[in-house]
Amino acid sequence: RQLLLAGLVVAGLLALLGTYAVSRAAERELTMARLQSDFVAAVSHEFRTPLTSLRQLTELLAAGRVSSTERRSEYYEAMRRETARLHRFVEGLLDFGRADAGVVERRLEPLDAAKLVRETVREFAGEAAARGSSVELTGAEDPATIRGDGEALERALWNLLDNAVK
């Protein structure tokens, strides 16, 4: 009887332990599914905005509803900015995926950090102006040679500027 009772207690404990482990695993899966869903929603929103702009501008230009050359130039510039924005976003997602997989490839090369900052701020200023903000860069114009991955540094600076404007 004692052996049977001990066996039942052990079986009960194992059942409780198994139930706990399964519920924890299910909870983790639900959390991961929720995070994945939130991520997809955020990514979709980030893609939707520039794609909508591109579509509207393209439709206007294709329909011939933009008569002045100056206005067409503005639209083409807006399309260039939105395309560059999409490109940066896709590259950021790819970098995120590579970092998550533990595969980070950096192309280290000598570059002028001051020039990279000036050019990035100049390009970002157009997007900031479209959002009703302005960006101003002050500082030395002297070259500052460093060794780094220009594209990664540009994306990081762009992200910092974008977050500051938001």
Short mmCIF file of N, CA, C and O in Angstrom, two decimals, residues 35-82:
data_model
loop_
_atom_site.label_atom_id
_atom_site.label_comp_id
_atom_site.label_asym_id
_atom_site.label_seq_id
_atom_site.Cartn_x
_atom_site.Cartn_y
_atom_site.Cartn_z
N LEU A 35 4.29 39.23 -30.21
CA LEU A 35 5.42 40.09 -30.60
C LEU A 35 5.60 40.09 -32.12
O LEU A 35 5.84 41.13 -32.73
N GLN A 36 5.47 38.91 -32.72
CA GLN A 36 5.60 38.82 -34.18
C GLN A 36 4.49 39.61 -34.87
O GLN A 36 4.74 40.32 -35.85
N SER A 37 3.29 39.52 -34.35
CA SER A 37 2.16 40.24 -34.93
C SER A 37 2.38 41.75 -34.80
O SER A 37 2.13 42.50 -35.76
N ASP A 38 2.85 42.20 -33.64
CA ASP A 38 3.14 43.62 -33.45
C ASP A 38 4.24 44.09 -34.39
O ASP A 38 4.17 45.19 -34.95
N PHE A 39 5.26 43.26 -34.57
CA PHE A 39 6.36 43.60 -35.46
C PHE A 39 5.87 43.73 -36.90
O PHE A 39 6.19 44.70 -37.59
N VAL A 40 5.07 42.79 -37.34
CA VAL A 40 4.54 42.83 -38.71
C VAL A 40 3.66 44.06 -38.90
O VAL A 40 3.73 44.74 -39.93
N ALA A 41 2.87 44.41 -37.88
CA ALA A 41 2.02 45.60 -37.98
C ALA A 41 2.87 46.87 -38.09
O ALA A 41 2.58 47.76 -38.89
N ALA A 42 3.93 46.95 -37.28
CA ALA A 42 4.80 48.13 -37.32
C ALA A 42 5.52 48.23 -38.65
O ALA A 42 5.62 49.31 -39.24
N VAL A 43 6.03 47.10 -39.16
CA VAL A 43 6.73 47.09 -40.44
C VAL A 43 5.77 47.48 -41.56
O VAL A 43 6.11 48.27 -42.43
N SER A 44 4.56 46.93 -41.51
CA SER A 44 3.57 47.26 -42.54
C SER A 44 3.27 48.75 -42.55
O SER A 44 3.18 49.37 -43.61
N HIS A 45 3.14 49.33 -41.38
CA HIS A 45 2.87 50.77 -41.29
C HIS A 45 4.04 51.57 -41.87
O HIS A 45 3.83 52.54 -42.60
N GLU A 46 5.26 51.18 -41.53
CA GLU A 46 6.44 51.90 -42.02
C GLU A 46 6.56 51.81 -43.54
O GLU A 46 7.06 52.73 -44.18
N PHE A 47 6.15 50.70 -44.12
CA PHE A 47 6.18 50.55 -45.58
C PHE A 47 5.03 51.30 -46.24
O PHE A 47 5.17 51.86 -47.32
N ARG A 48 3.88 51.27 -45.61
CA ARG A 48 2.68 51.82 -46.22
C ARG A 48 2.81 53.32 -46.51
O ARG A 48 2.39 53.79 -47.57
N THR A 49 3.40 54.07 -45.59
CA THR A 49 3.49 55.52 -45.75
C THR A 49 4.27 55.92 -47.01
O THR A 49 3.74 56.65 -47.86
N PRO A 50 5.53 55.48 -47.18
CA PRO A 50 6.24 55.89 -48.40
C PRO A 50 5.64 55.28 -49.66
O PRO A 50 5.64 55.92 -50.72
N LEU A 51 5.10 54.07 -49.57
CA LEU A 51 4.49 53.46 -50.75
C LEU A 51 3.26 54.25 -51.20
O LEU A 51 3.03 54.42 -52.40
N THR A 52 2.48 54.73 -50.25
CA THR A 52 1.30 55.53 -50.60
C THR A 52 1.73 56.82 -51.29
O THR A 52 1.14 57.21 -52.30
N SER A 53 2.76 57.46 -50.74
CA SER A 53 3.27 58.69 -51.37
C SER A 53 3.75 58.41 -52.79
O SER A 53 3.44 59.15 -53.72
N LEU A 54 4.54 57.35 -52.94
CA LEU A 54 5.05 57.01 -54.27
C LEU A 54 3.92 56.74 -55.25
O LEU A 54 3.95 57.17 -56.41
N ARG A 55 2.91 56.01 -54.79
CA ARG A 55 1.79 55.67 -55.67
C ARG A 55 1.04 56.92 -56.10
O ARG A 55 0.72 57.09 -57.29
N GLN A 56 0.77 57.82 -55.16
CA GLN A 56 0.04 59.04 -55.49
C GLN A 56 0.83 59.92 -56.46
O GLN A 56 0.27 60.42 -57.45
N LEU A 57 2.11 60.09 -56.19
CA LEU A 57 2.93 60.93 -57.07
C LEU A 57 3.04 60.32 -58.46
O LEU A 57 2.95 61.02 -59.48
N THR A 58 3.23 59.00 -58.50
CA THR A 58 3.34 58.31 -59.79
C THR A 58 2.05 58.44 -60.59
O THR A 58 2.08 58.68 -61.80
N GLU A 59 0.91 58.28 -59.93
CA GLU A 59 -0.37 58.39 -60.62
C GLU A 59 -0.58 59.80 -61.18
O GLU A 59 -1.06 59.96 -62.30
N LEU A 60 -0.22 60.80 -60.41
CA LEU A 60 -0.36 62.17 -60.88
C LEU A 60 0.52 62.43 -62.10
O LEU A 60 0.09 63.03 -63.09
N LEU A 61 1.77 61.96 -62.02
CA LEU A 61 2.69 62.17 -63.14
C LEU A 61 2.25 61.38 -64.37
O LEU A 61 2.30 61.89 -65.49
N ALA A 62 1.83 60.14 -64.17
CA ALA A 62 1.42 59.30 -65.29
C ALA A 62 0.17 59.83 -65.97
O ALA A 62 0.01 59.71 -67.19
N ALA A 63 -0.72 60.43 -65.19
CA ALA A 63 -1.95 60.97 -65.76
C ALA A 63 -1.73 62.32 -66.43
O ALA A 63 -2.66 62.87 -67.05
N GLY A 64 -0.54 62.86 -66.31
CA GLY A 64 -0.24 64.15 -66.92
C GLY A 64 -0.90 65.32 -66.22
O GLY A 64 -1.13 66.37 -66.82
N ARG A 65 -1.21 65.16 -64.94
CA ARG A 65 -1.91 66.22 -64.20
C ARG A 65 -0.96 67.22 -63.56
O ARG A 65 -1.40 68.11 -62.85
N VAL A 66 0.33 67.07 -63.82
CA VAL A 66 1.32 68.02 -63.30
C VAL A 66 1.87 68.77 -64.51
O VAL A 66 2.65 68.23 -65.28
N SER A 67 1.44 70.01 -64.64
CA SER A 67 1.78 70.73 -65.87
C SER A 67 3.13 71.46 -65.81
O SER A 67 3.85 71.49 -66.79
N SER A 68 3.48 72.02 -64.68
CA SER A 68 4.71 72.81 -64.64
C SER A 68 5.93 71.92 -64.43
O SER A 68 5.90 70.93 -63.70
N THR A 69 7.01 72.32 -65.08
CA THR A 69 8.27 71.58 -64.96
C THR A 69 8.79 71.64 -63.53
O THR A 69 9.32 70.65 -63.01
N GLU A 70 8.62 72.79 -62.89
CA GLU A 70 9.08 72.95 -61.51
C GLU A 70 8.35 71.99 -60.57
O GLU A 70 8.95 71.34 -59.72
N ARG A 71 7.06 71.88 -60.76
CA ARG A 71 6.24 70.99 -59.92
C ARG A 71 6.63 69.53 -60.17
O ARG A 71 6.72 68.74 -59.23
N ARG A 72 6.85 69.17 -61.43
CA ARG A 72 7.29 67.81 -61.74
C ARG A 72 8.61 67.50 -61.06
O ARG A 72 8.80 66.42 -60.52
N SER A 73 9.53 68.46 -61.09
CA SER A 73 10.83 68.27 -60.42
C SER A 73 10.64 68.04 -58.92
O SER A 73 11.30 67.19 -58.33
N GLU A 74 9.72 68.78 -58.31
CA GLU A 74 9.43 68.58 -56.88
C GLU A 74 8.89 67.17 -56.64
O GLU A 74 9.27 66.52 -55.67
N TYR A 75 8.02 66.71 -57.50
CA TYR A 75 7.44 65.38 -57.35
C TYR A 75 8.51 64.30 -57.52
O TYR A 75 8.54 63.33 -56.77
N TYR A 76 9.38 64.49 -58.50
CA TYR A 76 10.46 63.51 -58.70
C TYR A 76 11.39 63.48 -57.49
O TYR A 76 11.84 62.42 -57.07
N GLU A 77 11.67 64.64 -56.94
CA GLU A 77 12.52 64.70 -55.74
C GLU A 77 11.83 64.00 -54.56
O GLU A 77 12.46 63.28 -53.79
N ALA A 78 10.54 64.21 -54.42
CA ALA A 78 9.79 63.54 -53.35
C ALA A 78 9.83 62.02 -53.56
O ALA A 78 9.99 61.26 -52.60
N MET A 79 9.71 61.59 -54.81
CA MET A 79 9.78 60.16 -55.11
C MET A 79 11.17 59.60 -54.78
O MET A 79 11.30 58.51 -54.24
N ARG A 80 12.21 60.38 -55.09
CA ARG A 80 13.57 59.95 -54.78
C ARG A 80 13.73 59.79 -53.27
O ARG A 80 14.28 58.81 -52.80
N ARG A 81 13.22 60.76 -52.50
CA ARG A 81 13.33 60.69 -51.04
C ARG A 81 12.59 59.47 -50.48
O ARG A 81 13.10 58.77 -49.61
N GLU A 82 11.38 59.24 -50.98
CA GLU A 82 10.59 58.10 -50.48
C GLU A 82 11.23 56.77 -50.85
O GLU A 82 11.22 55.82 -50.08
#
